[in-house]
GROMACS .gro file of C-alpha atoms in nm:
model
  368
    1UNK     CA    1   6.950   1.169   0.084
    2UNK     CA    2   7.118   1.484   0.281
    3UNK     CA    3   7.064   1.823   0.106
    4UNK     CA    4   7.417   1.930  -0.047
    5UNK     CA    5   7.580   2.337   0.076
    6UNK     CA    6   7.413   2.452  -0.262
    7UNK     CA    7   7.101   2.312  -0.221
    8UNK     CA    8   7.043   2.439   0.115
    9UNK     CA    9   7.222   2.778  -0.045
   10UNK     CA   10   6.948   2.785  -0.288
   11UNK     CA   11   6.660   2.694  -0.043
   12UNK     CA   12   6.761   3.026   0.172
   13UNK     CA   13   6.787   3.231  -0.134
   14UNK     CA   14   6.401   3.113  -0.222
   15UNK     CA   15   6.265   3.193   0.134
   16UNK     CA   16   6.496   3.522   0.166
   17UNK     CA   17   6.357   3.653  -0.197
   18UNK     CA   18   5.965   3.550  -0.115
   19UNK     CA   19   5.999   3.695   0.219
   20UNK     CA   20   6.102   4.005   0.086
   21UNK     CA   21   5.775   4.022  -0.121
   22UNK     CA   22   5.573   3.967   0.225
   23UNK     CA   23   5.676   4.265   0.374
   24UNK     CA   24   5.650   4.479   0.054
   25UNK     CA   25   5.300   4.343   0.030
   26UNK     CA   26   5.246   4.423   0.440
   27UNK     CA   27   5.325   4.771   0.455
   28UNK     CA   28   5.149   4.826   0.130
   29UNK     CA   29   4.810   4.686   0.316
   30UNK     CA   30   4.904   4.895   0.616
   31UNK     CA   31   4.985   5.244   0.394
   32UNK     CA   32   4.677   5.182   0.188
   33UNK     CA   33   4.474   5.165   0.569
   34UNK     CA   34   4.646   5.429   0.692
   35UNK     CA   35   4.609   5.679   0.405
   36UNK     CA   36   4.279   5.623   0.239
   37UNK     CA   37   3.955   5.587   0.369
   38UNK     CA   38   3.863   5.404   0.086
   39UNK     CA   39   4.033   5.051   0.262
   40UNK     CA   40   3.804   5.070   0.583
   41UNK     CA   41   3.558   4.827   0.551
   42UNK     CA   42   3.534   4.553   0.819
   43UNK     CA   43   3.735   4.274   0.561
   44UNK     CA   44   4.002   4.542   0.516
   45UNK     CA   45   3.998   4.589   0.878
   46UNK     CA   46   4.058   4.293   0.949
   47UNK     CA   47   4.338   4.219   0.682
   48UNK     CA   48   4.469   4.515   0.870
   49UNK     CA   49   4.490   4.357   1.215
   50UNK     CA   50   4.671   4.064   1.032
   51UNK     CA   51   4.909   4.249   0.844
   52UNK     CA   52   5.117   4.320   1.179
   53UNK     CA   53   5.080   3.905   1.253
   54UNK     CA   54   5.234   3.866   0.882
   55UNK     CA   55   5.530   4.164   0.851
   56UNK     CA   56   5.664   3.958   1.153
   57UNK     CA   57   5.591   3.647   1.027
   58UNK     CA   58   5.781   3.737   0.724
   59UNK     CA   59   6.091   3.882   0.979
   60UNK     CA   60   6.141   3.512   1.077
   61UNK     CA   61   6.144   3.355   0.721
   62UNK     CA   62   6.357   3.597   0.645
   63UNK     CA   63   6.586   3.442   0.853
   64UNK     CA   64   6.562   3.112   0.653
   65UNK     CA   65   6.838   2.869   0.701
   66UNK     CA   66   7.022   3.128   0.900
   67UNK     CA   67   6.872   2.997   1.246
   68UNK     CA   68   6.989   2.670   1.174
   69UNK     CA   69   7.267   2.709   1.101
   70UNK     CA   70   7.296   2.878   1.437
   71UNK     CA   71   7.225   2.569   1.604
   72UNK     CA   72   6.924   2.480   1.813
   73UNK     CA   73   6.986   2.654   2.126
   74UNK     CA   74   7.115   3.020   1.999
   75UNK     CA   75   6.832   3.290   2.040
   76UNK     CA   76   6.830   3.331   1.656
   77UNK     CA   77   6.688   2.998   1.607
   78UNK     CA   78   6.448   3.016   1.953
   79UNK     CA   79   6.339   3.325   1.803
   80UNK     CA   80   6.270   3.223   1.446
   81UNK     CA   81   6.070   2.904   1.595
   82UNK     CA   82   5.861   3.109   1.834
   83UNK     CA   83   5.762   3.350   1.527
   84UNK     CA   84   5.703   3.032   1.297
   85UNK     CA   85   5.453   2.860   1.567
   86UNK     CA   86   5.279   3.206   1.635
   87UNK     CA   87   5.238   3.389   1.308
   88UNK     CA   88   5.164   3.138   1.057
   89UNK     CA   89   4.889   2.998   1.284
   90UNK     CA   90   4.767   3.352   1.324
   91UNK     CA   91   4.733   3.400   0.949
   92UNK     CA   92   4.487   3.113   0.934
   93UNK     CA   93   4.254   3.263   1.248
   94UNK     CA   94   4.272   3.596   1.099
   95UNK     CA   95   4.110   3.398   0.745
   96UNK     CA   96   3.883   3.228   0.992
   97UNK     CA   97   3.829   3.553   1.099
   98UNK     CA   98   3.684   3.683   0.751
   99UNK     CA   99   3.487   3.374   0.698
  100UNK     CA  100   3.281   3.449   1.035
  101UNK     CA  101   3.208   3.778   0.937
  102UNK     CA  102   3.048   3.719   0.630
  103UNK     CA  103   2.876   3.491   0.825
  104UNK     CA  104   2.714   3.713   1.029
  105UNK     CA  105   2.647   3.979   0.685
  106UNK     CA  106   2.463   3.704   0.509
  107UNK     CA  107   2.277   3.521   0.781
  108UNK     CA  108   2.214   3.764   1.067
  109UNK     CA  109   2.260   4.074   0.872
  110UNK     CA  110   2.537   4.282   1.059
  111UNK     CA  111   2.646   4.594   0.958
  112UNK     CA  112   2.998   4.771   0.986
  113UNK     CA  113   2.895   4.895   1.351
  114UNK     CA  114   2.867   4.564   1.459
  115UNK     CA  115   3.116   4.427   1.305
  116UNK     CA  116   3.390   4.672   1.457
  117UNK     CA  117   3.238   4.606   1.807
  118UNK     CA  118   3.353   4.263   1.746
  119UNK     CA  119   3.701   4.308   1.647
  120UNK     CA  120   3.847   4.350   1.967
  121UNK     CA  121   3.745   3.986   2.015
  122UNK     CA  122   3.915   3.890   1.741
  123UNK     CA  123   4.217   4.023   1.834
  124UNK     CA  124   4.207   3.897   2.202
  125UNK     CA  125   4.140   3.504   2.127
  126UNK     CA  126   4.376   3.476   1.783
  127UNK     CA  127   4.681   3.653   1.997
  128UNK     CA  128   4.576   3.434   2.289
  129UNK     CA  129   4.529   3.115   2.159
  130UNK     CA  130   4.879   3.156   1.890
  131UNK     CA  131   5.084   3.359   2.201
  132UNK     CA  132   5.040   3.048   2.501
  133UNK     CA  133   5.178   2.750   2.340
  134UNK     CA  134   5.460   2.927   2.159
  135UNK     CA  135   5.594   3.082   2.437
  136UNK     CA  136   5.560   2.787   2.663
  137UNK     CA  137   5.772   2.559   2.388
  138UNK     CA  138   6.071   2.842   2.481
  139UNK     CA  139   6.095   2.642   2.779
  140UNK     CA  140   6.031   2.298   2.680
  141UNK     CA  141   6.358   2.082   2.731
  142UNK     CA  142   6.465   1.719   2.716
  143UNK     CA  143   6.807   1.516   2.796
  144UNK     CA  144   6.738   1.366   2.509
  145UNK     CA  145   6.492   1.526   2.269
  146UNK     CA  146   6.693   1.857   2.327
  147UNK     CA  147   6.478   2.186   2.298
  148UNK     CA  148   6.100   2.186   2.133
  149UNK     CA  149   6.218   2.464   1.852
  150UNK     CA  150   6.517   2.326   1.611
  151UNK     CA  151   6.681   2.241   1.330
  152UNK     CA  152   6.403   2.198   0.976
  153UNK     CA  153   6.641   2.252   0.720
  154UNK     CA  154   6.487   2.570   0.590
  155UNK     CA  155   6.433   2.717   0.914
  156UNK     CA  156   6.438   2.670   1.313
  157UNK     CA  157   6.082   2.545   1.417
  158UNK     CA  158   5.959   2.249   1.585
  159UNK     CA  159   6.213   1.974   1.570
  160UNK     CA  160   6.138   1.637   1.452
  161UNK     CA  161   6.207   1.501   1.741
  162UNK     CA  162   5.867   1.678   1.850
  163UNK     CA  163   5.689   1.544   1.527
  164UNK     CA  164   5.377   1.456   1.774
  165UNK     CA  165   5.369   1.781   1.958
  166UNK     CA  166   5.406   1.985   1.581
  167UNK     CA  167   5.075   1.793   1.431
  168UNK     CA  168   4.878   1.796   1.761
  169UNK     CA  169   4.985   2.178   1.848
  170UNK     CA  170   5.051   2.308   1.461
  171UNK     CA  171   4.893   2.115   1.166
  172UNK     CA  172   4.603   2.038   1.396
  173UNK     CA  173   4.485   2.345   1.461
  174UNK     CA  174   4.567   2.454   1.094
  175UNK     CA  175   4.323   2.191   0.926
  176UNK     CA  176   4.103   2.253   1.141
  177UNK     CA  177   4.071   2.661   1.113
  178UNK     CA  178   4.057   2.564   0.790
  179UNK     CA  179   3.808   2.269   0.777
  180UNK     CA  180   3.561   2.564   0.985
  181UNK     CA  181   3.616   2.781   0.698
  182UNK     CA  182   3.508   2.547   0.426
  183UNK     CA  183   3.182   2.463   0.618
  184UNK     CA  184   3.135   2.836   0.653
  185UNK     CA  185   3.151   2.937   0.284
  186UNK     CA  186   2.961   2.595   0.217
  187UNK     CA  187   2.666   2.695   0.431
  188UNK     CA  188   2.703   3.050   0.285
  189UNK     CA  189   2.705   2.934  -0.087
  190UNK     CA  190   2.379   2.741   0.024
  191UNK     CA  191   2.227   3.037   0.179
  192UNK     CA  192   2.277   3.215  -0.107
  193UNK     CA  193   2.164   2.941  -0.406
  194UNK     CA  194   1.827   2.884  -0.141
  195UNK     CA  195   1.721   3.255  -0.082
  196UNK     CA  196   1.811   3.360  -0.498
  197UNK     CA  197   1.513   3.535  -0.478
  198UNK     CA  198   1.665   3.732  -0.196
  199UNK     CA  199   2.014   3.784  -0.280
  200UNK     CA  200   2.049   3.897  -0.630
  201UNK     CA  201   2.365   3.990  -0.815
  202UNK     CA  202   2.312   4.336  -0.940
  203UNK     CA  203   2.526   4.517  -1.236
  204UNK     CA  204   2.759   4.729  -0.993
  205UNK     CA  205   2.847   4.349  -0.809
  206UNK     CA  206   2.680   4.369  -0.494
  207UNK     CA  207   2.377   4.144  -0.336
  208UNK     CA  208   2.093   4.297  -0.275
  209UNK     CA  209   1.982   4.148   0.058
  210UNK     CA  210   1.591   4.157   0.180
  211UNK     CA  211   1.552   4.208   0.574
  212UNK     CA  212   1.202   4.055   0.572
  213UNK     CA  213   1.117   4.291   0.839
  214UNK     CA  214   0.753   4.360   0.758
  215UNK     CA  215   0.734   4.747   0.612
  216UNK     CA  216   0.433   4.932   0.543
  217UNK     CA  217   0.609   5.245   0.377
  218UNK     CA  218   0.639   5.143   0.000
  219UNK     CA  219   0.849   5.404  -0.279
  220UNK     CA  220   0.713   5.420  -0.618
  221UNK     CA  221   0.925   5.362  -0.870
  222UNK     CA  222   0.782   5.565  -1.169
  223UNK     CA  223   0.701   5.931  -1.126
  224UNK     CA  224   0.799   6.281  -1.255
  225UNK     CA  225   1.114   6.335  -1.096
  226UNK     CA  226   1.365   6.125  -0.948
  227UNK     CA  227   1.577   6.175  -0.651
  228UNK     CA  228   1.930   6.004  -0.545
  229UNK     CA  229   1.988   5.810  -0.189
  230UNK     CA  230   2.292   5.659  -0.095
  231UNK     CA  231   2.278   5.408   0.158
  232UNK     CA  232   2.551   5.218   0.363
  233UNK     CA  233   2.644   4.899   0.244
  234UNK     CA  234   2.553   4.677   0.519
  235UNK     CA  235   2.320   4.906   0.735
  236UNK     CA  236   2.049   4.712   0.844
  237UNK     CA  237   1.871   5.107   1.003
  238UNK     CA  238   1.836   5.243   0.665
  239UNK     CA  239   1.434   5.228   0.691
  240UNK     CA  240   1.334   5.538   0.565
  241UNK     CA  241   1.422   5.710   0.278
  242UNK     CA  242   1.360   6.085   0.206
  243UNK     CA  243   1.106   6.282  -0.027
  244UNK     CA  244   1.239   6.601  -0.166
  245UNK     CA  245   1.640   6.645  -0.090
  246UNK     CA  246   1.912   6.431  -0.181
  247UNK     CA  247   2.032   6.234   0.160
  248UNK     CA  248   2.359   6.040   0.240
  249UNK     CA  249   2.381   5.773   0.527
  250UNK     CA  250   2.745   5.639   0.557
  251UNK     CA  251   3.001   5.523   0.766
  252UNK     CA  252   3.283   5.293   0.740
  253UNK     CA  253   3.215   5.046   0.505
  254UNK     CA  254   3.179   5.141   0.179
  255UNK     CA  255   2.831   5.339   0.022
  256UNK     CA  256   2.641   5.231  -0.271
  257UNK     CA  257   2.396   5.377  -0.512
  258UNK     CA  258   2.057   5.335  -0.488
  259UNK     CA  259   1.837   5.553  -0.675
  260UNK     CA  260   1.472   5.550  -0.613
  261UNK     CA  261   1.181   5.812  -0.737
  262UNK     CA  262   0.937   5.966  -0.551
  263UNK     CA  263   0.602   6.114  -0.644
  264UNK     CA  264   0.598   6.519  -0.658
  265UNK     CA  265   0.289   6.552  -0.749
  266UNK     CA  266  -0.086   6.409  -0.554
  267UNK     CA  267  -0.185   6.310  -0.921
  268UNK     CA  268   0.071   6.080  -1.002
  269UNK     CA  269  -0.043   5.713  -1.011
  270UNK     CA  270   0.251   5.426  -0.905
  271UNK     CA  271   0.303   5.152  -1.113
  272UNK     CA  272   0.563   4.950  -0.938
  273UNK     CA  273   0.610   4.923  -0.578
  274UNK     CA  274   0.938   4.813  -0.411
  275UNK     CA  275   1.033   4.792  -0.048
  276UNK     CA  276   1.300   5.048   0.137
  277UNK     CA  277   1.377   4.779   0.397
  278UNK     CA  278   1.665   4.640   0.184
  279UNK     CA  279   2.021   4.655   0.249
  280UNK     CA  280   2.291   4.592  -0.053
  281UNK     CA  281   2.610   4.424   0.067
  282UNK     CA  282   2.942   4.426  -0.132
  283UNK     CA  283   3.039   4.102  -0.351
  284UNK     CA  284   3.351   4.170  -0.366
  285UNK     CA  285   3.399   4.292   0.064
  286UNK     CA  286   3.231   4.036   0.178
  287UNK     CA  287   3.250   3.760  -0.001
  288UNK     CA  288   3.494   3.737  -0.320
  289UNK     CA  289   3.771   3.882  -0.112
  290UNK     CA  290   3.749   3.648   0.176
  291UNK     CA  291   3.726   3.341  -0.071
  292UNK     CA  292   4.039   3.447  -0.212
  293UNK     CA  293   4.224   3.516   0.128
  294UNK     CA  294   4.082   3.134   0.161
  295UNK     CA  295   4.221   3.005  -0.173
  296UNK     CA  296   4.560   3.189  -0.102
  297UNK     CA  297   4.574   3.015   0.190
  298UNK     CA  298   4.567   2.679   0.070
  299UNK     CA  299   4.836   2.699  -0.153
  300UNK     CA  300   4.996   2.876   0.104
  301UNK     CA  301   4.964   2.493   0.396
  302UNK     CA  302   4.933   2.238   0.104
  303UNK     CA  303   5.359   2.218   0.030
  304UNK     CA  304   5.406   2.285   0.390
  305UNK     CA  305   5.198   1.943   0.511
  306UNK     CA  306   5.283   1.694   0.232
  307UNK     CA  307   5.619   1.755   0.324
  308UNK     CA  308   5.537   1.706   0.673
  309UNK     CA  309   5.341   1.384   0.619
  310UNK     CA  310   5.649   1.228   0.419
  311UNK     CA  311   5.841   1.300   0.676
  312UNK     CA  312   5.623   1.159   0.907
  313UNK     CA  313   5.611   0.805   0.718
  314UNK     CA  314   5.995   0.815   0.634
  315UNK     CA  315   6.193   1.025   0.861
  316UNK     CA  316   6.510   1.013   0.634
  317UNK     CA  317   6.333   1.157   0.334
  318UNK     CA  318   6.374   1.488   0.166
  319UNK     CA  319   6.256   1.628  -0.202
  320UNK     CA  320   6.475   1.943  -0.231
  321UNK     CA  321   6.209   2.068  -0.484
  322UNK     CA  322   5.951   1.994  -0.195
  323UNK     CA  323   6.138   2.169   0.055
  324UNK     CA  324   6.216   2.545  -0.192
  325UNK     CA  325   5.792   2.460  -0.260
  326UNK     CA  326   5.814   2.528   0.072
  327UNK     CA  327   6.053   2.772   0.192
  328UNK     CA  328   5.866   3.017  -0.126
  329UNK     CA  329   5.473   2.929  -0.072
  330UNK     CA  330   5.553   2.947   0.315
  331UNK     CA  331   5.702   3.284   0.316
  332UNK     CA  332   5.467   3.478   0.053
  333UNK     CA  333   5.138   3.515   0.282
  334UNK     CA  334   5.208   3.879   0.358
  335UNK     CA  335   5.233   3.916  -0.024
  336UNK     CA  336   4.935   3.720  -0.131
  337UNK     CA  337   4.720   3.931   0.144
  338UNK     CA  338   4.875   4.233  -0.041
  339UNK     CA  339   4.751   4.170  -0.381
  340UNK     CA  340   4.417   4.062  -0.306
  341UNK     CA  341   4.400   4.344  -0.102
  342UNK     CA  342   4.483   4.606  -0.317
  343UNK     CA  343   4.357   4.464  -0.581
  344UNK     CA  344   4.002   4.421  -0.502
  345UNK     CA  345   4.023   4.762  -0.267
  346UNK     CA  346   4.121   4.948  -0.591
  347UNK     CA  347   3.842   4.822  -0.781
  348UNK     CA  348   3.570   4.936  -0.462
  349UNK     CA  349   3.739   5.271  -0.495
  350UNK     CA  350   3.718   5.342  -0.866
  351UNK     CA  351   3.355   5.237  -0.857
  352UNK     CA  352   3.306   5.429  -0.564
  353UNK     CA  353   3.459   5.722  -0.775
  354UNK     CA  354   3.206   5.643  -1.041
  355UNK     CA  355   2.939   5.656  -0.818
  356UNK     CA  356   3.002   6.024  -0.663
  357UNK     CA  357   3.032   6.145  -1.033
  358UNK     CA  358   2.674   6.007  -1.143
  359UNK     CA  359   2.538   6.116  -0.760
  360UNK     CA  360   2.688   6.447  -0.866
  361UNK     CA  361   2.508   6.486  -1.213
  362UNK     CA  362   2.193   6.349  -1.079
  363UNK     CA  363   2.201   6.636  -0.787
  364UNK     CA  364   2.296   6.904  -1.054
  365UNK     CA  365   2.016   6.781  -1.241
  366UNK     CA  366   1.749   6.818  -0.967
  367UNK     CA  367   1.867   7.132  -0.933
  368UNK     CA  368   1.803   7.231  -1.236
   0.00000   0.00000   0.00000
């Protein structure tokens, strides 16, 4: 049954308003970057990079039924299907994206340095791989198939008259991002359940992650004074840590407490022995944030392909409720990235805030 003028009215009004929360949700990620050092870790780097992928992402579905209306071959709805076979896609690499890089924290223990020197990689193959096919569709054309990028109803993308080409060259590559991302987090949440003795979850919500590097230098734990050493999250050099002064090692990601004591005097006798070769990696960085970027993304592509599959078994149908699902879940990535952004980066600054207040009163203390 054919949409009615309202119907479609109300399906533009749905993407339009959703949109709209994308790009407030962008430049908030991009402002909260820009301005505070407190959103640099490698995940917020990366969410970073994507941002610019999502504010125009969001441009096109702002669009909405606009570029169809248009009709096929005006540059409104070319333009809205290029940024619709580009962005989208790009969101799901840039998730992939996260999921790698907590593969490489948890099971070949990079830190923020090696992270960054990564990045550029990141940004090379997800631009490459999203940028080649929709350009080339610009310039696809058939007598009687017309132009690759058309009329959807909610918005100019790949026509179904190109139904093959959109699950081989869209959907495809979707599910299967995705499917990579479930098998990363899977062998992750294995990694982690194996090695408990390993990776602990500590009160302040980070894992405290042995290097197994053999170390012959061992900190008491009990003696008559104590001193505080803040190490970098995910620094894998932090060997050594110092007798008599307090000592900070940082740098991008963020820095967590970890207070050890040290002997003062040759008399004192150690009770309890730990090692300084461990590195404590951020719960919520590297792992709850990424899961939820994951999760958001699913109910971002699940509206979006059971609509596709109906239409692939019956060409002639269409749910209007199906199709706002879609038009709404499909133009509020920006925004989800936004909330989980801010909300878990607020959280790693107030405790960080916490943290320089006790490091504070523990230095005034050894001072006195």
């Amino acid at each position: 049954m054919a949409l009615t003028a309202e119907q479609i009215k109300n399906i533009g009004i749905a993407g339009r308003v959703t949109s709209s929360f994308s790009i407030l949700g962008t430049i908030t990620i991009i402002s909260a970057f820009v301005f505070s050092r407190h959103f640099r870790s490698p995940i917020h780097r990366i969410i970073f990079f994507n941002s610019f992928f999502n504010l125009l992402d969001s441009v096109a579905t702002m669009i909405s039924v606009s570029g169809p209306e248009t009709g096929d071959y005006s540059p409104i709805c070319q333009f809205q299907g290029f940024a619709l076979q580009m962005f989208p896609l790009a969101d799901v690499l840039w998730t992939l994206a996260m999921a790698l890089d907590t593969y490489l924290v948890v099971f070949h223990h990079y830190d923020a340095h090696s992270l960054k020197k990564i990045e550029y990689k990141y940004i090379g193959s997800i631009t490459i791989i999203t940028f080649i096919p929709a350009i080339v569709f610009l310039f696809i054309r058939s007598s009687t198939k017309g132009p690759v990028y058309g009329n959807e109803t909610i918005w100019c993308s790949i026509s179904p008259n190109w139904l093959v080409l959109r699950f081989a060259l869209y959907y495809g590559p979707v599910w299967l991002a995705i499917g990579l991302i479930i098998i990363c987090y899977a062998l992750i949440g294995i990694e982690i359940t194996r090695l408990r003795d390993e990776f602990k979850l500590t009160d302040d919500e980070n894992i405290a992650l042995t290097s197994n590097v053999p170390n012959n230098r061992f900190v008491p734990e009990q003696s008559q004074a104590s001193v505080t050493t803040t190490i970098e999250t995910n620094s894998s050099d932090a060997t050594k840590l110092p007798h008599t002064s307090e000592s900070h090692i940082t740098s991008s990601s963020s820095v967590h407490q970890v207070v050890t004591s040290h002997p003062l005097t040759s008399n004192s006798t150690p009770m309890n022995y730990q090692s300084p070769k461990q590195r404590r990696v951020s719960f919520k960085q590297y792992i709850l944030m990424p899961a939820l970027f994951f999760l958001a993304l699913l109910a971002t592509w699940v509206a979006p392909t059971i609509n596709r599959v109906s239409t692939f078994i019956n060409p002639d149908y269409q749910s209007y409720s199906l199709l706002i699902a879609v038009s709404s879940l499909g133009s509020l990535r920006g925004f989800w990235n936004g909330v989980i952004f801010t909300t878990i980066g607020m959280k790693g600054w107030k405790r960080h805030v916490i943290e320089k207040n006790i490091l504070n009163r523990n230095g005034r203390r050894l001072h006195c």
